[in-house]
JSON list of C-alpha atoms in Angstrom, two decimals:
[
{"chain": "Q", "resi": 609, "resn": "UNK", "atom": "CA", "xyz": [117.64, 121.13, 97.22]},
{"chain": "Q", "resi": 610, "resn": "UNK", "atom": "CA", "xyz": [120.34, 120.10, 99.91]},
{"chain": "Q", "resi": 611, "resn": "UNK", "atom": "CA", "xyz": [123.02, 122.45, 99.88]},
{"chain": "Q", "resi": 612, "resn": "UNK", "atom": "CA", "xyz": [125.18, 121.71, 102.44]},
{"chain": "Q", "resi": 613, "resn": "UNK", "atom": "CA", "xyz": [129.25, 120.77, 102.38]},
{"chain": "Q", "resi": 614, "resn": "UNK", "atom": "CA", "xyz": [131.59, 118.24, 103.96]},
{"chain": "Q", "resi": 615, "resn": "UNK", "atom": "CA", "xyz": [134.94, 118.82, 104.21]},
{"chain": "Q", "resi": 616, "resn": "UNK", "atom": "CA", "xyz": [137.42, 115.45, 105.16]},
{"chain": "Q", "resi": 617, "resn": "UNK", "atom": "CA", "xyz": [140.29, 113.45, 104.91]},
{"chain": "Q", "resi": 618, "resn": "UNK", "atom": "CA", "xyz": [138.70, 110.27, 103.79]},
{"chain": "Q", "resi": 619, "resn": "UNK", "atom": "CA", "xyz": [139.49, 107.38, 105.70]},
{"chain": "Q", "resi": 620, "resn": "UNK", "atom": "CA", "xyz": [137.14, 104.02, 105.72]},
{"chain": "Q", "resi": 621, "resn": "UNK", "atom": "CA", "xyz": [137.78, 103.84, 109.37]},
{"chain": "Q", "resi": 622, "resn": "UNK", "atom": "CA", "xyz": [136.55, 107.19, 109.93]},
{"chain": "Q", "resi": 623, "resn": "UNK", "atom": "CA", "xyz": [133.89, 107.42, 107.04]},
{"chain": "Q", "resi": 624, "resn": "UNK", "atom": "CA", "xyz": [131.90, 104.20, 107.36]},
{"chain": "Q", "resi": 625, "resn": "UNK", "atom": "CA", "xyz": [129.09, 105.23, 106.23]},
{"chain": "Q", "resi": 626, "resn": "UNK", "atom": "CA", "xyz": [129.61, 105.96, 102.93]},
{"chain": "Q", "resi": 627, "resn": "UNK", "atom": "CA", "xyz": [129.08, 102.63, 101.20]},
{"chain": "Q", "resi": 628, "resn": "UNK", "atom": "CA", "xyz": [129.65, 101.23, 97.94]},
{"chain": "Q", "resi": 629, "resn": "UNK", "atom": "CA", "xyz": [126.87, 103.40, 96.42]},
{"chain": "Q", "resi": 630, "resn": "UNK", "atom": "CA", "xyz": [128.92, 106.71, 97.47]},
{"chain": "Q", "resi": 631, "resn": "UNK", "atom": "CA", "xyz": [132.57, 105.34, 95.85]},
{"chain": "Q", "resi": 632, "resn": "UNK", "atom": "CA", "xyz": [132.84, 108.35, 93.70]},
{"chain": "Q", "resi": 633, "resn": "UNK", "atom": "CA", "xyz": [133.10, 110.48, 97.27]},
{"chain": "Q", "resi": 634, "resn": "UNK", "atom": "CA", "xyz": [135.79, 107.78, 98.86]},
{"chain": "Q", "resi": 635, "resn": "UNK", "atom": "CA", "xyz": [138.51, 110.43, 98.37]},
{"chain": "Q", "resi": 636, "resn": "UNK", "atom": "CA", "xyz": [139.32, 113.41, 100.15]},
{"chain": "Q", "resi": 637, "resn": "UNK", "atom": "CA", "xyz": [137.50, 117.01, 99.92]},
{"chain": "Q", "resi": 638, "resn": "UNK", "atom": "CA", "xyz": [139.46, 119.81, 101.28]},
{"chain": "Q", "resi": 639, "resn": "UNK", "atom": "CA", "xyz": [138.89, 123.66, 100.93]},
{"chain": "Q", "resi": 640, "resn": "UNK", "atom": "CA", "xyz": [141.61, 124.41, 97.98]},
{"chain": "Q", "resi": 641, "resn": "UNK", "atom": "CA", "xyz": [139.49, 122.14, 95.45]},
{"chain": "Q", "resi": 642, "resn": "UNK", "atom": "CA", "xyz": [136.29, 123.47, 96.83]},
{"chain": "Q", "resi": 643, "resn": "UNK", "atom": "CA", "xyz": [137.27, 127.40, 96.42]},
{"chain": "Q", "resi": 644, "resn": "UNK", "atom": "CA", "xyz": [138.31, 126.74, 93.15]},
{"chain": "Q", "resi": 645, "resn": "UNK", "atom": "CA", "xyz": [135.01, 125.00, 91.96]},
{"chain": "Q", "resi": 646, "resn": "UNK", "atom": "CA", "xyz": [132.49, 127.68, 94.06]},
{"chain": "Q", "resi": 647, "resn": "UNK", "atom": "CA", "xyz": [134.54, 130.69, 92.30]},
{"chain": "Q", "resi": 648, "resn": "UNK", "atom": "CA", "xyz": [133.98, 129.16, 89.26]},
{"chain": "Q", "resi": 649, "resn": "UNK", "atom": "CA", "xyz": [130.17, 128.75, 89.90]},
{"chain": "Q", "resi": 650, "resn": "UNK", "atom": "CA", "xyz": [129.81, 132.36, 91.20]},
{"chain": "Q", "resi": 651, "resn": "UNK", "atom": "CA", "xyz": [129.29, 131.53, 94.73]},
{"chain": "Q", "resi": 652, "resn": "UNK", "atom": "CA", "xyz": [130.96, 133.80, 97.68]},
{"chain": "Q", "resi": 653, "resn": "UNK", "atom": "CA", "xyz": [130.85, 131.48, 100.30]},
{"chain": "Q", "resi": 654, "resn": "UNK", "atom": "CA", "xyz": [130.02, 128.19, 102.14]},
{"chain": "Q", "resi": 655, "resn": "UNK", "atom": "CA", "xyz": [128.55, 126.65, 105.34]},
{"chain": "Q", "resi": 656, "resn": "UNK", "atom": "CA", "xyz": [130.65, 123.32, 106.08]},
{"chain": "Q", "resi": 657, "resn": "UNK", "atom": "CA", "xyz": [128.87, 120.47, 108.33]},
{"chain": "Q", "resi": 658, "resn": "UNK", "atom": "CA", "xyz": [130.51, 118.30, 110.07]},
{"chain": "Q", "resi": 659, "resn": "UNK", "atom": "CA", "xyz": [130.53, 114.59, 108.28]},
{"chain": "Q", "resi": 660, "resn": "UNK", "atom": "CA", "xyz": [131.35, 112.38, 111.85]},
{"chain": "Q", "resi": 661, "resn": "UNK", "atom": "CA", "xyz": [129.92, 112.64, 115.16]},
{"chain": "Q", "resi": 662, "resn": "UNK", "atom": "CA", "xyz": [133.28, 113.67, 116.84]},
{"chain": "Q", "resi": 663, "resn": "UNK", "atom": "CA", "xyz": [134.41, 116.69, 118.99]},
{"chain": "Q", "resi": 664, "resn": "UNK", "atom": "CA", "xyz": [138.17, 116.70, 116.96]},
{"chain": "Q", "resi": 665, "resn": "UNK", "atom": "CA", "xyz": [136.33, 117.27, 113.28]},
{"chain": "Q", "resi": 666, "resn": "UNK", "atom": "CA", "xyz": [134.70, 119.92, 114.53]},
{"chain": "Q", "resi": 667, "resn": "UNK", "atom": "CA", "xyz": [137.67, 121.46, 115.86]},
{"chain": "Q", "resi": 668, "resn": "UNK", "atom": "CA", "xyz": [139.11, 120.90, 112.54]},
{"chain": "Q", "resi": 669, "resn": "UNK", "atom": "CA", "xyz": [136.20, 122.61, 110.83]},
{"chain": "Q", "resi": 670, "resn": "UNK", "atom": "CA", "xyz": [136.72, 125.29, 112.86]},
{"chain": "Q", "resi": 671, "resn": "UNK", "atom": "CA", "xyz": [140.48, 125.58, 112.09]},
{"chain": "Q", "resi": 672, "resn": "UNK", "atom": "CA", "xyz": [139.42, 125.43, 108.40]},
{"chain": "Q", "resi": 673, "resn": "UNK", "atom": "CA", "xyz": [137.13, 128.13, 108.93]},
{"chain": "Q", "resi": 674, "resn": "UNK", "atom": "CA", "xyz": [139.40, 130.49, 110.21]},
{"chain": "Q", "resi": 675, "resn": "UNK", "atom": "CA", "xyz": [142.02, 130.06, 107.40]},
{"chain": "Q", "resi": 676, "resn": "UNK", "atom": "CA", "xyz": [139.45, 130.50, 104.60]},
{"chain": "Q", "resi": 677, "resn": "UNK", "atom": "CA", "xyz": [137.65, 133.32, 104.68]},
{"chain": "Q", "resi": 678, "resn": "UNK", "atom": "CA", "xyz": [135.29, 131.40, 101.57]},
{"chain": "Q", "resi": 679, "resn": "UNK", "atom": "CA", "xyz": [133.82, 129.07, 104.65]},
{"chain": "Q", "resi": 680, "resn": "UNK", "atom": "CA", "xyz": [131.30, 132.06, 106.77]},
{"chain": "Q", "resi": 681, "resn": "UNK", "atom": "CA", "xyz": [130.00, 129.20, 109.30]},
{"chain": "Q", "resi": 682, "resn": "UNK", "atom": "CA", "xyz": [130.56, 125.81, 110.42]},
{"chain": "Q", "resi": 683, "resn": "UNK", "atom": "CA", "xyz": [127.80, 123.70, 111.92]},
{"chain": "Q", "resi": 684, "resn": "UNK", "atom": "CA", "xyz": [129.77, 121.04, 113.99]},
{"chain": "Q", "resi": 685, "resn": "UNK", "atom": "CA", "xyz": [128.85, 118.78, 116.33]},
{"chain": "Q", "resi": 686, "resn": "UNK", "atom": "CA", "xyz": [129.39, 118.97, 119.93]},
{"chain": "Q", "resi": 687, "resn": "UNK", "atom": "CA", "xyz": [128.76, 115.80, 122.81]},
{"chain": "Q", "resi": 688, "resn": "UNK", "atom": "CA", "xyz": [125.60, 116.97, 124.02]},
{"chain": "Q", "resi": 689, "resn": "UNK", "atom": "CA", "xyz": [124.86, 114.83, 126.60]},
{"chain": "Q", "resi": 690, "resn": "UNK", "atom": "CA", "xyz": [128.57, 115.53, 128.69]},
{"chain": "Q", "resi": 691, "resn": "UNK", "atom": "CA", "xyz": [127.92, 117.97, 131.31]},
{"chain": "Q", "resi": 692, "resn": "UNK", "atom": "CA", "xyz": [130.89, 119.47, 129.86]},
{"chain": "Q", "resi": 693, "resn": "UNK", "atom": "CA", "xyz": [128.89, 120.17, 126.97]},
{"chain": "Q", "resi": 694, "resn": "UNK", "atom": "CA", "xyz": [127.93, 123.49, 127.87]},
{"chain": "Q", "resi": 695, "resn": "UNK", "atom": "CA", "xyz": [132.10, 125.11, 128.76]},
{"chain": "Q", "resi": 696, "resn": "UNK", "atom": "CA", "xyz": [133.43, 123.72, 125.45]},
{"chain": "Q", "resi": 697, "resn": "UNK", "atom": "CA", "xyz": [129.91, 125.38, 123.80]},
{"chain": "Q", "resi": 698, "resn": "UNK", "atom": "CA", "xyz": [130.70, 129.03, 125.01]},
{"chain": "Q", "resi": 699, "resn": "UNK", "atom": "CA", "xyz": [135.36, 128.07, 124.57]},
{"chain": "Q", "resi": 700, "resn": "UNK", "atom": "CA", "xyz": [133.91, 127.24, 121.31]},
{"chain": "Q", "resi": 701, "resn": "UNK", "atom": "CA", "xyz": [131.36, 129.77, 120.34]},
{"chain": "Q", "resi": 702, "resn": "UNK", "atom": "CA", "xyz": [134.13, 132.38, 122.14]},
{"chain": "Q", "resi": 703, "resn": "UNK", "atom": "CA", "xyz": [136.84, 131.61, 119.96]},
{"chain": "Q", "resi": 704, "resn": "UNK", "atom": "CA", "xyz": [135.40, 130.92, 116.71]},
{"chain": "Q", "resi": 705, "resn": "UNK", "atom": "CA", "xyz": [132.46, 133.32, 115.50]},
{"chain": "Q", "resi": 706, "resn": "UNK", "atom": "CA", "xyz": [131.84, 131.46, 112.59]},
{"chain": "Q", "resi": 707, "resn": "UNK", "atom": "CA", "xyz": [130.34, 128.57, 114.82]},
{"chain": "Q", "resi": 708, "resn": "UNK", "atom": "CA", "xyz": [126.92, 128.67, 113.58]},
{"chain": "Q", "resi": 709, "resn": "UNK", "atom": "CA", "xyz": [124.90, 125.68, 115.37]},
{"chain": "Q", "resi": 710, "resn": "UNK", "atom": "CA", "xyz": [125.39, 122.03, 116.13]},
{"chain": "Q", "resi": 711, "resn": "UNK", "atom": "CA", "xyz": [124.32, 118.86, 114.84]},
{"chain": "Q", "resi": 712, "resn": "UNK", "atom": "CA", "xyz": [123.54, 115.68, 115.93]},
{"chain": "Q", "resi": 713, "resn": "UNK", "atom": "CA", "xyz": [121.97, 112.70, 114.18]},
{"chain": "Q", "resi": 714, "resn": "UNK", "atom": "CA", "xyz": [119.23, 110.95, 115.94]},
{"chain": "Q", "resi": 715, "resn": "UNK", "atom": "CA", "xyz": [118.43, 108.52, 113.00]},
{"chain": "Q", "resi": 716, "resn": "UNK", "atom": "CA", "xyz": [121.79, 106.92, 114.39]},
{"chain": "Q", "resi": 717, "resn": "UNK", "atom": "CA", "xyz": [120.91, 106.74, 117.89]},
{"chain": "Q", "resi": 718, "resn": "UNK", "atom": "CA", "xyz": [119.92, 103.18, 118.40]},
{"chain": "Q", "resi": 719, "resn": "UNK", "atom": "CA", "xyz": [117.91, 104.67, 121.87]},
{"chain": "Q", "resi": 720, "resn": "UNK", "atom": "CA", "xyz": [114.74, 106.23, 120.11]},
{"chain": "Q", "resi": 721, "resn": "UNK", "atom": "CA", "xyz": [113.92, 108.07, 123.22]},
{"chain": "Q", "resi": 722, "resn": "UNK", "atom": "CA", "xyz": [117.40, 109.73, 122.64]},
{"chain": "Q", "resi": 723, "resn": "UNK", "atom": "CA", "xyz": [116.28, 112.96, 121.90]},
{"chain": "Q", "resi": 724, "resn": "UNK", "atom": "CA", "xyz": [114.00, 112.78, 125.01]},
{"chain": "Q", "resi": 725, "resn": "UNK", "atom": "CA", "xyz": [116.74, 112.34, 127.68]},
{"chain": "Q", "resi": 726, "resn": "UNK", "atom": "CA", "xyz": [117.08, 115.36, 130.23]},
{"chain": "Q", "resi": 727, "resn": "UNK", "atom": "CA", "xyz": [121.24, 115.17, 129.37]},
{"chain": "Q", "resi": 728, "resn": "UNK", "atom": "CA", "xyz": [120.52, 116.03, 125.43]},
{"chain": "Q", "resi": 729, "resn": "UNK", "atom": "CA", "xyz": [117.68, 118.59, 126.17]},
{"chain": "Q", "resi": 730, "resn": "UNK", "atom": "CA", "xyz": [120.48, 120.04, 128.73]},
{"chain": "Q", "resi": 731, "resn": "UNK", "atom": "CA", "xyz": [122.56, 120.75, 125.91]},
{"chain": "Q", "resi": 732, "resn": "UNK", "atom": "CA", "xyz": [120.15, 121.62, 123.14]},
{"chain": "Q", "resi": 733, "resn": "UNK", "atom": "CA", "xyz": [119.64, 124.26, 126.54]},
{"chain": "Q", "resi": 734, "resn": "UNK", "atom": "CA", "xyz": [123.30, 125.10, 126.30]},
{"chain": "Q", "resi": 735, "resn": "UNK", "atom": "CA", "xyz": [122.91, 125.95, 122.33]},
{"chain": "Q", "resi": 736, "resn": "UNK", "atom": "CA", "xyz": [120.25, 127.78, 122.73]},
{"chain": "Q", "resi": 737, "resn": "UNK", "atom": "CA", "xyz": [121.61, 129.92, 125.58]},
{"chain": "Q", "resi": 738, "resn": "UNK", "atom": "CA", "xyz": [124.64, 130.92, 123.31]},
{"chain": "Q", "resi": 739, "resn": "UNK", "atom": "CA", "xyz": [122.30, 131.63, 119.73]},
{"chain": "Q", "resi": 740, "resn": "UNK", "atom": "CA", "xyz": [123.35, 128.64, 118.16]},
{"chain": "Q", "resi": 741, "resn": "UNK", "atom": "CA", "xyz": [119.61, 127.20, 117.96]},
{"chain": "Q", "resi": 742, "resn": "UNK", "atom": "CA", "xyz": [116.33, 129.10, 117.69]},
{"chain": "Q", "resi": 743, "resn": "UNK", "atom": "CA", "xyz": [112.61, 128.54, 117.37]},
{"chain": "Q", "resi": 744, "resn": "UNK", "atom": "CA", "xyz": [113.68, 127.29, 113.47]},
{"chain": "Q", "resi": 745, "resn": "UNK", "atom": "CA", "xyz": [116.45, 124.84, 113.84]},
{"chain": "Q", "resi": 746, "resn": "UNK", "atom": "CA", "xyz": [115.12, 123.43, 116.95]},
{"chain": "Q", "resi": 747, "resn": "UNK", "atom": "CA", "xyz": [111.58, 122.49, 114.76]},
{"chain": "Q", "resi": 748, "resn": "UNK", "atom": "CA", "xyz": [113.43, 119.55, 113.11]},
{"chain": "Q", "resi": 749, "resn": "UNK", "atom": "CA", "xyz": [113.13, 118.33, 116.99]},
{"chain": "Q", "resi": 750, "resn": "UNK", "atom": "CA", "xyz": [110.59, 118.98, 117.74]},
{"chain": "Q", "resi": 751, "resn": "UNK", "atom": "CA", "xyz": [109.06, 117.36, 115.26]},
{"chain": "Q", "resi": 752, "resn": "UNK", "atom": "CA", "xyz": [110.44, 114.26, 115.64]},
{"chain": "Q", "resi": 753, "resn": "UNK", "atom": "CA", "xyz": [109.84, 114.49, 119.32]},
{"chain": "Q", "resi": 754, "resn": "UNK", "atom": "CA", "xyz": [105.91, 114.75, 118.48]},
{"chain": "Q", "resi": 755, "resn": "UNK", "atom": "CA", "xyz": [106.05, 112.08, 116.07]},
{"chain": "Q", "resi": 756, "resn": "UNK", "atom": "CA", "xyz": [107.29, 109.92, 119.20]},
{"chain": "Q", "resi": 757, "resn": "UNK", "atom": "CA", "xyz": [105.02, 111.18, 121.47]},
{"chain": "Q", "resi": 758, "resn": "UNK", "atom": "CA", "xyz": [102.13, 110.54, 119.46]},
{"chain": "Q", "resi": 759, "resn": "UNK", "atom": "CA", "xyz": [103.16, 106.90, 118.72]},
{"chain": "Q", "resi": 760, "resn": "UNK", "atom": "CA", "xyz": [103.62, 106.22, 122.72]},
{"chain": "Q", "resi": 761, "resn": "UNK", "atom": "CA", "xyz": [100.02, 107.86, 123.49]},
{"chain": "Q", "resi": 762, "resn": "UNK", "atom": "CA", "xyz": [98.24, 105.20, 120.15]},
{"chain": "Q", "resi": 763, "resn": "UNK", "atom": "CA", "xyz": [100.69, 103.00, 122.56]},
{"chain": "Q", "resi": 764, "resn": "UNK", "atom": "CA", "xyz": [99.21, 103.94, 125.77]},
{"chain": "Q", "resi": 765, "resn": "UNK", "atom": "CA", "xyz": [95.25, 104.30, 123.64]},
{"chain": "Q", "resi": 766, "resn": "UNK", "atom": "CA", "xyz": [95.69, 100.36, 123.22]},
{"chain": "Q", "resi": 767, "resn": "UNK", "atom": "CA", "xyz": [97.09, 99.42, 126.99]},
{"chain": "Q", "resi": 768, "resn": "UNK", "atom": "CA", "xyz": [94.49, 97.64, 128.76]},
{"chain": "Q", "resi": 769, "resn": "UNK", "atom": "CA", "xyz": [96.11, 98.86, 131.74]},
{"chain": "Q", "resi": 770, "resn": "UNK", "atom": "CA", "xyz": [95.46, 102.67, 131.68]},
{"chain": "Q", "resi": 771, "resn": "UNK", "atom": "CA", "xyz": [92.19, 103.83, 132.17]},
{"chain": "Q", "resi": 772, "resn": "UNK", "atom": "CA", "xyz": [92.53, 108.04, 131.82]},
{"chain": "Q", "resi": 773, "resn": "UNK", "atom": "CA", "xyz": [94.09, 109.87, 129.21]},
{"chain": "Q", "resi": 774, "resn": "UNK", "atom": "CA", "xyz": [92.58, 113.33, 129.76]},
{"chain": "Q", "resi": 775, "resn": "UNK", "atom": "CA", "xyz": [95.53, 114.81, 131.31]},
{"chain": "Q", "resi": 776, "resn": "UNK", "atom": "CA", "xyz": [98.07, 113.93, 128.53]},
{"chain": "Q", "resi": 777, "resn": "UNK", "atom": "CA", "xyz": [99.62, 116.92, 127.16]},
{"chain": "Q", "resi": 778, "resn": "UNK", "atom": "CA", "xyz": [103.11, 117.73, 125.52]},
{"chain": "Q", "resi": 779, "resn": "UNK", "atom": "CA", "xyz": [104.16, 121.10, 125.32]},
{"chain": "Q", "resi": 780, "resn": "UNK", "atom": "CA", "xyz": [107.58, 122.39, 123.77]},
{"chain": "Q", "resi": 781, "resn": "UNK", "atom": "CA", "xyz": [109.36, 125.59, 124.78]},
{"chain": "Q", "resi": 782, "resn": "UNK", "atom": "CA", "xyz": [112.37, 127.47, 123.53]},
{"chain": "Q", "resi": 783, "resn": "UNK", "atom": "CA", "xyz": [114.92, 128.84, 125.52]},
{"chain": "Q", "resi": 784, "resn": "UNK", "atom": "CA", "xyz": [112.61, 132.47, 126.28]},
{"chain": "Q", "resi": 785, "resn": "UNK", "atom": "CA", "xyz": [109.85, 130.03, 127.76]},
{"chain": "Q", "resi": 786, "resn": "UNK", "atom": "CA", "xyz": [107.85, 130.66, 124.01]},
{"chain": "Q", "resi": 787, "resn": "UNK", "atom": "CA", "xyz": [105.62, 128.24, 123.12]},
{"chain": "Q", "resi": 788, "resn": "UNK", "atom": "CA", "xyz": [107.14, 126.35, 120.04]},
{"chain": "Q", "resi": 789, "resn": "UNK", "atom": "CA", "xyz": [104.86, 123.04, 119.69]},
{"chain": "Q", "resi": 790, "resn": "UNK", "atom": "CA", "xyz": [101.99, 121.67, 121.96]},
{"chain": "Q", "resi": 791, "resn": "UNK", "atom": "CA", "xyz": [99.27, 119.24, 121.68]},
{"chain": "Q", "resi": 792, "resn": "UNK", "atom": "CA", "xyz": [96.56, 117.82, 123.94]},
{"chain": "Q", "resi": 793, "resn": "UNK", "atom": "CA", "xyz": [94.07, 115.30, 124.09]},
{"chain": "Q", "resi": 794, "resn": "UNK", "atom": "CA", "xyz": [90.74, 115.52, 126.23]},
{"chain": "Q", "resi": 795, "resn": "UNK", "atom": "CA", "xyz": [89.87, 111.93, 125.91]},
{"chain": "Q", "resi": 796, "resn": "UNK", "atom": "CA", "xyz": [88.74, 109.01, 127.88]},
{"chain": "Q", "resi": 797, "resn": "UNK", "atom": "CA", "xyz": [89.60, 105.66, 126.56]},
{"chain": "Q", "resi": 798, "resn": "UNK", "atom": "CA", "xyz": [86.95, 103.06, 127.87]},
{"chain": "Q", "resi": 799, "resn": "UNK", "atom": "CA", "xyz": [86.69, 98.97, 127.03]},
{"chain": "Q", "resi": 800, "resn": "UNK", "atom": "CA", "xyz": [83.86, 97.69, 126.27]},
{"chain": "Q", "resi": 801, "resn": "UNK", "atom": "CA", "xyz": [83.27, 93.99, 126.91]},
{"chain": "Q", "resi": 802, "resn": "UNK", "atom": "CA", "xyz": [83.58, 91.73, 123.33]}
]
């Protein structure tokens, strides 16, 4: 089951992405109409996502949060790849304990080596130096990052140009230097003449 929640203004500007399949959510979904139906349905409390890649939602979110206590956490999202990531990280996680982690969503990156740039990792660094990401959240990742590095080595298996593969190795660590994911191949392609 998904359980997570979006709180917004809706705007069609702002909101692109829901399409004419999601018109019944083309309307706004703020916290008074949401405490009223989670009291109703018995639940305590909520963890609200943020809905748009932008730094000002998740300050919103985070307003929201501290003027309900219903909301415990917000997962925002945060520009991980600005070397300011990191300051407005800890002004963030400082100020607003109900910060609970970050999101960002690769599917829309149209780089598919996103994930793999030294800017992002430096801020996935970042979350995991305050506690907003551990060997858990960060498995979505890695994950994906496998899944990529496996296609590029069946990439590099088929190159006519590269001889050796026995050294190829990808190894994922957390922020304590633990061992999350790692893979290895001792393997030498070789062509034979058709």
């Amino acid at each position: 089951r998904d359980a997570h929640q979006h709180f917004w203004r809706y705007t069609a500007e702002e909101y692109g992405w829901i399409d004419d399949s999601m018109a019944a959510i083309r309307r706004d979904f703020l916290p008074p109409e949401l405490e009223n139906e989670i009291r109703i349905a018995g639940v305590d409390g909520v963890i609200s996502v943020q809905a748009r890649q932008s730094v000002e939602e998740t300050r919103w979110l985070l307003e929201l949060a501290d003027a309900h206590p219903f909301i415990c956490g917000v997962v925002g999202w945060a520009p991980l790849t600005d070397p300011a990531a990191p300051r407005l990280l800890a002004e963030w996680h400082a100020a607003h304990p109900k910060l609970r982690g970050v999101r960002h969503v690769l599917q829309g990156e149209p780089d598919e080596r996103y994930m793999l740039r030294d800017d992002f990792n430096r801020g996935i660094a970042a979350l995991a130096g305050l506690g907003l990401a551990d060997r858990n959240n960060v498995a979505g990742v890695v994950r994906a990052h496998a899944t990529r590095q496996v296609r590029d080595l069946k990439a590099a298996m088929c190159d006519p140009h590269i001889q050796d593969l026995s050294d190829w190795t990808m190894t994922v660590d957390d922020a304590k230097g633990q061992n999350i994911f790692s893979v290895g191949f001792d393997l030498k392609p070789t062509r034979t003449k058709p």
